[in-house]
XYZ file of C-alpha atoms in Angstrom:
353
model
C 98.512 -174.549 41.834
C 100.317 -177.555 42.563
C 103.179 -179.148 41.574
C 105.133 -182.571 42.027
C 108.711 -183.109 40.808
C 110.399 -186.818 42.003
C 113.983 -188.136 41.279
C 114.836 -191.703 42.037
C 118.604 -193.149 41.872
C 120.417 -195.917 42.801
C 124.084 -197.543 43.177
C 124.334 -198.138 46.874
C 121.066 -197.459 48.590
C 117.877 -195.957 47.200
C 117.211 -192.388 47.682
C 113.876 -190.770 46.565
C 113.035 -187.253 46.613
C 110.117 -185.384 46.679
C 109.418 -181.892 46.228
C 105.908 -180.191 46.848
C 105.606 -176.899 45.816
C 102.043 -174.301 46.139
C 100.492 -171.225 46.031
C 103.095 -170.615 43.130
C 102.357 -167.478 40.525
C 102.928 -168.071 36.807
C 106.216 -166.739 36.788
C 107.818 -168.916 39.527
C 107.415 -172.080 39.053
C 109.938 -172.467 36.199
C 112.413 -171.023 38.494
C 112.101 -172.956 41.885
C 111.909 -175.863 39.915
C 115.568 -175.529 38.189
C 117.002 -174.548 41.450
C 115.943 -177.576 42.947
C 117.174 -179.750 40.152
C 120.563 -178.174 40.264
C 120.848 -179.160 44.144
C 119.746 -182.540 44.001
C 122.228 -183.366 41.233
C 124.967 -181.781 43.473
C 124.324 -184.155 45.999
C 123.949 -187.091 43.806
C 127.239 -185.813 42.477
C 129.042 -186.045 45.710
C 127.592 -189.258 46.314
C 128.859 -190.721 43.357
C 132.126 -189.548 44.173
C 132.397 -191.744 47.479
C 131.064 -194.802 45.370
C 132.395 -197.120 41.905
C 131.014 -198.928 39.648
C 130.994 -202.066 41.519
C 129.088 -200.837 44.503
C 132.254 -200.569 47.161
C 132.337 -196.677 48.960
C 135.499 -194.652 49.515
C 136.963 -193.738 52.691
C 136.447 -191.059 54.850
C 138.905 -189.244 56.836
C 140.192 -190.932 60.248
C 139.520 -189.690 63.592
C 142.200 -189.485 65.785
C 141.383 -189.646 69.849
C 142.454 -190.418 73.177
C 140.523 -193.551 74.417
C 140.807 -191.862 78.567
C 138.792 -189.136 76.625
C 142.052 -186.624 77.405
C 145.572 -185.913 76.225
C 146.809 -185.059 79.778
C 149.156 -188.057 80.622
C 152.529 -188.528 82.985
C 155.677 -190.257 83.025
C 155.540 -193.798 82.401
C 151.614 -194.336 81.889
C 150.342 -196.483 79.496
C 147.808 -194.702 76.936
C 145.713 -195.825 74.284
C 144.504 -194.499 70.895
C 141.613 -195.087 68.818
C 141.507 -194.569 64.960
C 138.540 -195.217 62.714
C 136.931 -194.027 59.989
C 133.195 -193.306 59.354
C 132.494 -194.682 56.434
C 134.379 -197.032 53.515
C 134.297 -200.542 52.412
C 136.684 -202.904 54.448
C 138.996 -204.440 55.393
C 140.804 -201.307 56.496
C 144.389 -200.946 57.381
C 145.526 -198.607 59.456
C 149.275 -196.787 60.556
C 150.150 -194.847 63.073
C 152.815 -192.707 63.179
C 154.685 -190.353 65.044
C 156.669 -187.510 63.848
C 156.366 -188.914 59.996
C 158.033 -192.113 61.418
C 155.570 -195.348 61.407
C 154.920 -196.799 64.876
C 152.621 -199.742 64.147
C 149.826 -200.643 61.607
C 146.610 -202.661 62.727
C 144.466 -204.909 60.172
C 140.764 -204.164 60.550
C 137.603 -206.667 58.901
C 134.971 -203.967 59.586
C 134.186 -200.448 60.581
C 135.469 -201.125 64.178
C 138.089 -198.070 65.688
C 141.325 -199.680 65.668
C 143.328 -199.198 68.949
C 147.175 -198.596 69.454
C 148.850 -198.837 72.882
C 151.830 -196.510 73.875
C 153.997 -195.499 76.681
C 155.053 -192.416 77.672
C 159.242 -193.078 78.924
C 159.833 -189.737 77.681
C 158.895 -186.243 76.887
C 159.181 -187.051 72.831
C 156.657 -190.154 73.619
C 153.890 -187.117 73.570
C 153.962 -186.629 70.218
C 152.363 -185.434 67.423
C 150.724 -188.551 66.429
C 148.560 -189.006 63.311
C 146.966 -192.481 61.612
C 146.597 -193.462 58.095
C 143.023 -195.603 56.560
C 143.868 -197.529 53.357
C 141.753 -199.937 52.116
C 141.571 -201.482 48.138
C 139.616 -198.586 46.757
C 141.380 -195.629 48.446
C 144.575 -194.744 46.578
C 147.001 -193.049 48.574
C 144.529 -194.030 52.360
C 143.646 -190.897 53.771
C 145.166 -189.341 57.187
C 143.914 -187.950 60.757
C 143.940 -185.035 62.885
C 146.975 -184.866 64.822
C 147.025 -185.318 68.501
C 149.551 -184.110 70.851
C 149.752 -185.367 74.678
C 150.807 -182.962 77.478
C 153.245 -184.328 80.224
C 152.010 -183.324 82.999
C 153.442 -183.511 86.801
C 151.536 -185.078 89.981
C 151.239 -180.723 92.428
C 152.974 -181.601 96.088
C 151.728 -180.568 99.218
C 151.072 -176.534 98.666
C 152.382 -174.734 102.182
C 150.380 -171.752 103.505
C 151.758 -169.124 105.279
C 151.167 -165.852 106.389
C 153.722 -162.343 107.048
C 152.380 -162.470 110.395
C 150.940 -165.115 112.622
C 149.583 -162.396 115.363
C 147.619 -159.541 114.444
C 144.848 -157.080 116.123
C 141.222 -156.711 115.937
C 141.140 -154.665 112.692
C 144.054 -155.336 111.515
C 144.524 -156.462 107.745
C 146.168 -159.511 107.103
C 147.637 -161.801 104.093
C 147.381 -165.714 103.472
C 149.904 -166.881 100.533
C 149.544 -170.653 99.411
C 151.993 -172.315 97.020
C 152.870 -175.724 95.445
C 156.070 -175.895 94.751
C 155.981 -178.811 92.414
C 153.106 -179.987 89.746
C 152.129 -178.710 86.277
C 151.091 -175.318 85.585
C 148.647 -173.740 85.389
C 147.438 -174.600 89.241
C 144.273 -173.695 90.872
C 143.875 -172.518 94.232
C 141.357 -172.196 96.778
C 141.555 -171.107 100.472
C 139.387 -172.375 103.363
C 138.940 -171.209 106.798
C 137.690 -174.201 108.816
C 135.703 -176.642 106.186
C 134.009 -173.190 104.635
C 135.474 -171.693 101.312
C 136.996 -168.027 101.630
C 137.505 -167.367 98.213
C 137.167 -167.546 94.659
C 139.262 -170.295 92.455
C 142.408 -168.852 92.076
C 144.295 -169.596 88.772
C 148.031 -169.247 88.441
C 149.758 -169.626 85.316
C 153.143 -168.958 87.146
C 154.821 -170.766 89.509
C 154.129 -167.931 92.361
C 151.951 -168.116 94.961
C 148.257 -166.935 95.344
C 147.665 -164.272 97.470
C 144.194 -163.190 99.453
C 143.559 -160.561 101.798
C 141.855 -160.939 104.967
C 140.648 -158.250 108.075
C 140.349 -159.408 111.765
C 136.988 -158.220 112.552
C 136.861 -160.398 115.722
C 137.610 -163.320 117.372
C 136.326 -165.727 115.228
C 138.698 -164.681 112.312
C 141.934 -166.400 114.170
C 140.437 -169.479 113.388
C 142.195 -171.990 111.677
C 143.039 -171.556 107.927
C 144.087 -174.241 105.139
C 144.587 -174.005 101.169
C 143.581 -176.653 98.223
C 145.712 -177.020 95.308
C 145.016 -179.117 91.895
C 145.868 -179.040 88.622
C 145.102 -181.248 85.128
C 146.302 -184.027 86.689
C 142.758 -186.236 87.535
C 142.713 -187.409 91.125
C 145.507 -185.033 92.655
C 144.124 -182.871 94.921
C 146.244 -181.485 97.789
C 145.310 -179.717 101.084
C 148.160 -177.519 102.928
C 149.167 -177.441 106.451
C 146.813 -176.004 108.938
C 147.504 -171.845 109.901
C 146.056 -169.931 112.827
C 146.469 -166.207 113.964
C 147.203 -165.203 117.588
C 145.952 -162.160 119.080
C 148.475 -160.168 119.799
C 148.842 -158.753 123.153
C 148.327 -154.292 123.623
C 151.567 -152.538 124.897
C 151.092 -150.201 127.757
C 152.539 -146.873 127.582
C 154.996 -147.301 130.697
C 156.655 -150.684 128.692
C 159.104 -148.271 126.759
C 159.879 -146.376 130.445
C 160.622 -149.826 132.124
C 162.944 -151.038 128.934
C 164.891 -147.881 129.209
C 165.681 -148.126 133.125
C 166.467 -151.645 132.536
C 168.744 -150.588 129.693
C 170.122 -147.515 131.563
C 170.653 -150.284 134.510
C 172.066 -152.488 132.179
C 174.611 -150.371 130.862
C 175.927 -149.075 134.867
C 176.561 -152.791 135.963
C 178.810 -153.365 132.435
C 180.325 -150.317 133.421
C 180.842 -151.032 137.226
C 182.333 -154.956 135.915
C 184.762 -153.013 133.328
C 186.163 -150.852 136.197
C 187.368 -153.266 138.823
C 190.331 -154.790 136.987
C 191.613 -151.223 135.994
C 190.676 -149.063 138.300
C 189.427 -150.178 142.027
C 192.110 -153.523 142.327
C 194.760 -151.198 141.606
C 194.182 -148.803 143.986
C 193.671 -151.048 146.546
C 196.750 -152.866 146.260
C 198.698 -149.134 145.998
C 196.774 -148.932 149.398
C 197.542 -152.191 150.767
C 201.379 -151.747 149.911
C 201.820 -148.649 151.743
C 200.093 -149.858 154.690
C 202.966 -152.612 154.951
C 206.068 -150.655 154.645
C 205.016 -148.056 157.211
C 203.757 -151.266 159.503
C 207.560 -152.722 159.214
C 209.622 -149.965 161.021
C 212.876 -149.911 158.974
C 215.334 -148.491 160.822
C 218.788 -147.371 159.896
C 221.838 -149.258 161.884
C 223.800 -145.625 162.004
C 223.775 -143.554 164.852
C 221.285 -141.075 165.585
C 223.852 -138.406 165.949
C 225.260 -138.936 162.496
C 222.472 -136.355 160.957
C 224.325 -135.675 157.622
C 223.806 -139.501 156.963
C 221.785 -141.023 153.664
C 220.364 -144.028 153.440
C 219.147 -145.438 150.069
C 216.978 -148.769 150.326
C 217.444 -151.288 147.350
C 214.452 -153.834 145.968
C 213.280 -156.330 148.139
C 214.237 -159.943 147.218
C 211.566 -162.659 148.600
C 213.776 -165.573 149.730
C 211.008 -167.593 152.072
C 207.336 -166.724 152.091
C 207.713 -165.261 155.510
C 210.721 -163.323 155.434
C 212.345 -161.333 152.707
C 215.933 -159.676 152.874
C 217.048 -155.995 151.785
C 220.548 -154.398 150.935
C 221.388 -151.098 152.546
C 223.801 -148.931 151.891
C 225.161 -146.104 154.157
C 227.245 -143.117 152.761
C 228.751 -141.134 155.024
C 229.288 -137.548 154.730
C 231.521 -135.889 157.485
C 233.426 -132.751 158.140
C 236.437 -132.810 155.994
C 238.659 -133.751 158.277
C 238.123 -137.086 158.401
C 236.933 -137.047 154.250
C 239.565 -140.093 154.436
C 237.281 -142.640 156.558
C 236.286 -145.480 154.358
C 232.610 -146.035 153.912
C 230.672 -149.183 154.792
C 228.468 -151.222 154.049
C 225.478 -152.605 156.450
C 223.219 -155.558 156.142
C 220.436 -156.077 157.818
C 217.453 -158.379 158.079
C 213.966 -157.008 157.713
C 211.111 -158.774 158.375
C 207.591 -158.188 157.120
C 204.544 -158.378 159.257
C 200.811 -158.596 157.338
């Protein structure tokens, strides 16, 4: 069985249909062919919505977009906007505006996007934009998407460092690259010589990445470096160059040696410490007695006079090679002559080194 069912209409642009239909029973085709009916005049309903009488076609929604193709932008760049519609009858007018508030409005003759210029000063220069499309047919224009920009920051130079920079065969080690400035998030990726050693490494945080390494021989204290980049197009930043030293095996007698020297150490402050209290001292207490028994004081008095004390009085320095001493002579005789009067004796003593 066949069957052919055709519907022809026309305000803008001809549109034919044609539906072919087989191997139908006797109770289908009634059915398939209503259903089919029903969605052509759905479309042709729709399509006479976005048409009049006079042949001129409604607008469709604006598009919104970034003419670089992205929304990243920094301080001070100049950025441009496109926003057209797909379909309508011009001329078209179109708005832009940010925040609700109306930033400029562009006259278009045809279907061409419409392009608005901007520059970011500040962080409220990023947005939310949107764009209006009137034209004579349109009441109330129709509006955009919105579109947001994201200030974003030029990464530095990203140092790399290490806990350690000697280590042993064997020995696990760390490697820790950060960029201190630049827009998160910031990728990461460490190199030893020009060959990659790991993965991209994503941080969302300023904090740096982290990778683990093990000396396995000599070759791994080779020299190390770190890439950093973010959104920003073009910005790509190596870090300073790191190398590990092997570090040298202690012998068992190194802690013997340090503690002689110590032990060594510790006498000669000890020796230094006594001189001025102990060994100058005494050998000026030695020096003095050596002098006075070197002078031979003797007393004036006679010999005879046995029951006679003498008392010696400070010495006075008067020139550097002399120095003078009172003496004074009591006198203690039988008491018959208790009435003597004592004297007094000066003499002159000089000192010999």
């Amino acid at each position: 069985m066949f069957f052919l069912a055709s519907l022809l209409f026309s305000y803008c642009k001809p549109r034919t249909y044609f539906l072919r239909i087989t191997n139908l029973s006797n109770q289908e085709p009634l059915f398939l062919v209503c259903k089919l009916s029903f969605l052509l005049l759905v479309q042709m309903s729709q399509q006479i919505q976005k048409t009049t009488a006079n042949g001129k076609e409604m607008l469709s929604n604006p598009r919104l977009l970034p003419v670089e193709g992205t929304s990243n932008v920094m301080m001070n760049q100049n950025v441009s906007i496109s926003c057209h519609v797909d379909s309508g009858s011009p001329p078209i007018r179109y708005t832009l505006f940010k925040r609700d508030q109306k930033v400029s409005t562009l006259n278009r003759p045809d279907l061409s996007p419409s392009l608005f210029n901007l520059t970011i000063n500040s962080a409220s220069d990023v947005g939310e934009y949107k764009c209006k499309a009137e034209n004579n047919i349109t009441s109330g224009g129709k509006y955009s998407n919105s579109l947001s920009f994201t200030l974003i920051e030029p990464i530095s130079k990203p140092v790399l460092s290490s806990l350690t920079s000697q280590a042993k065969k064997g020995q696990n080690v760390t490697l820790s690259c950060l960029s201190v400035n630049g827009s998160l998030p910031i990728t990461y990726i460490f190199f030893k010589e020009q060959k990659s050693i790991s993965q991209p490494v994503k941080m969302q945080k300023r904090e740096a990445a982290v990778i683990f390494l093990v000396i396995n021989s000599s070759s791994d204290f080779g020299t190390y470096k770190c890439r950093a980049e973010n959104s920003f197009r073009n910005n790509t930043k190596y870090s300073n160059s790191f190398n590990f030293t092997l570090a040298e095996e202690r012998s068992h007698s190194q802690p013997l040696i340090i503690s002689l020297v110590l032990i060594l150490l510790l006498f000669m402050i000890g020796f230094a410490l006594a001189i001025p209290f102990f060994i100058i001292p005494s050998y000026k207490a030695k020096k003095f007695k050596s002098t006075r028994s070197s002078t031979g004081l003797t007393s004036t008095i006679n010999a005879e006079e046995s029951e006679d004390y003498v008392i010696y009085t400070e010495i006075e320095p008067v020139k550097p090679e002399e120095e003078y001493v009172n003496i004074s002579v009591i006198r203690r005789e039988d008491e018959k002559a208790e009435k003597r009067t004592c004297a007094t004796v000066y003499s002159k003593v000089l000192i010999r080194d």
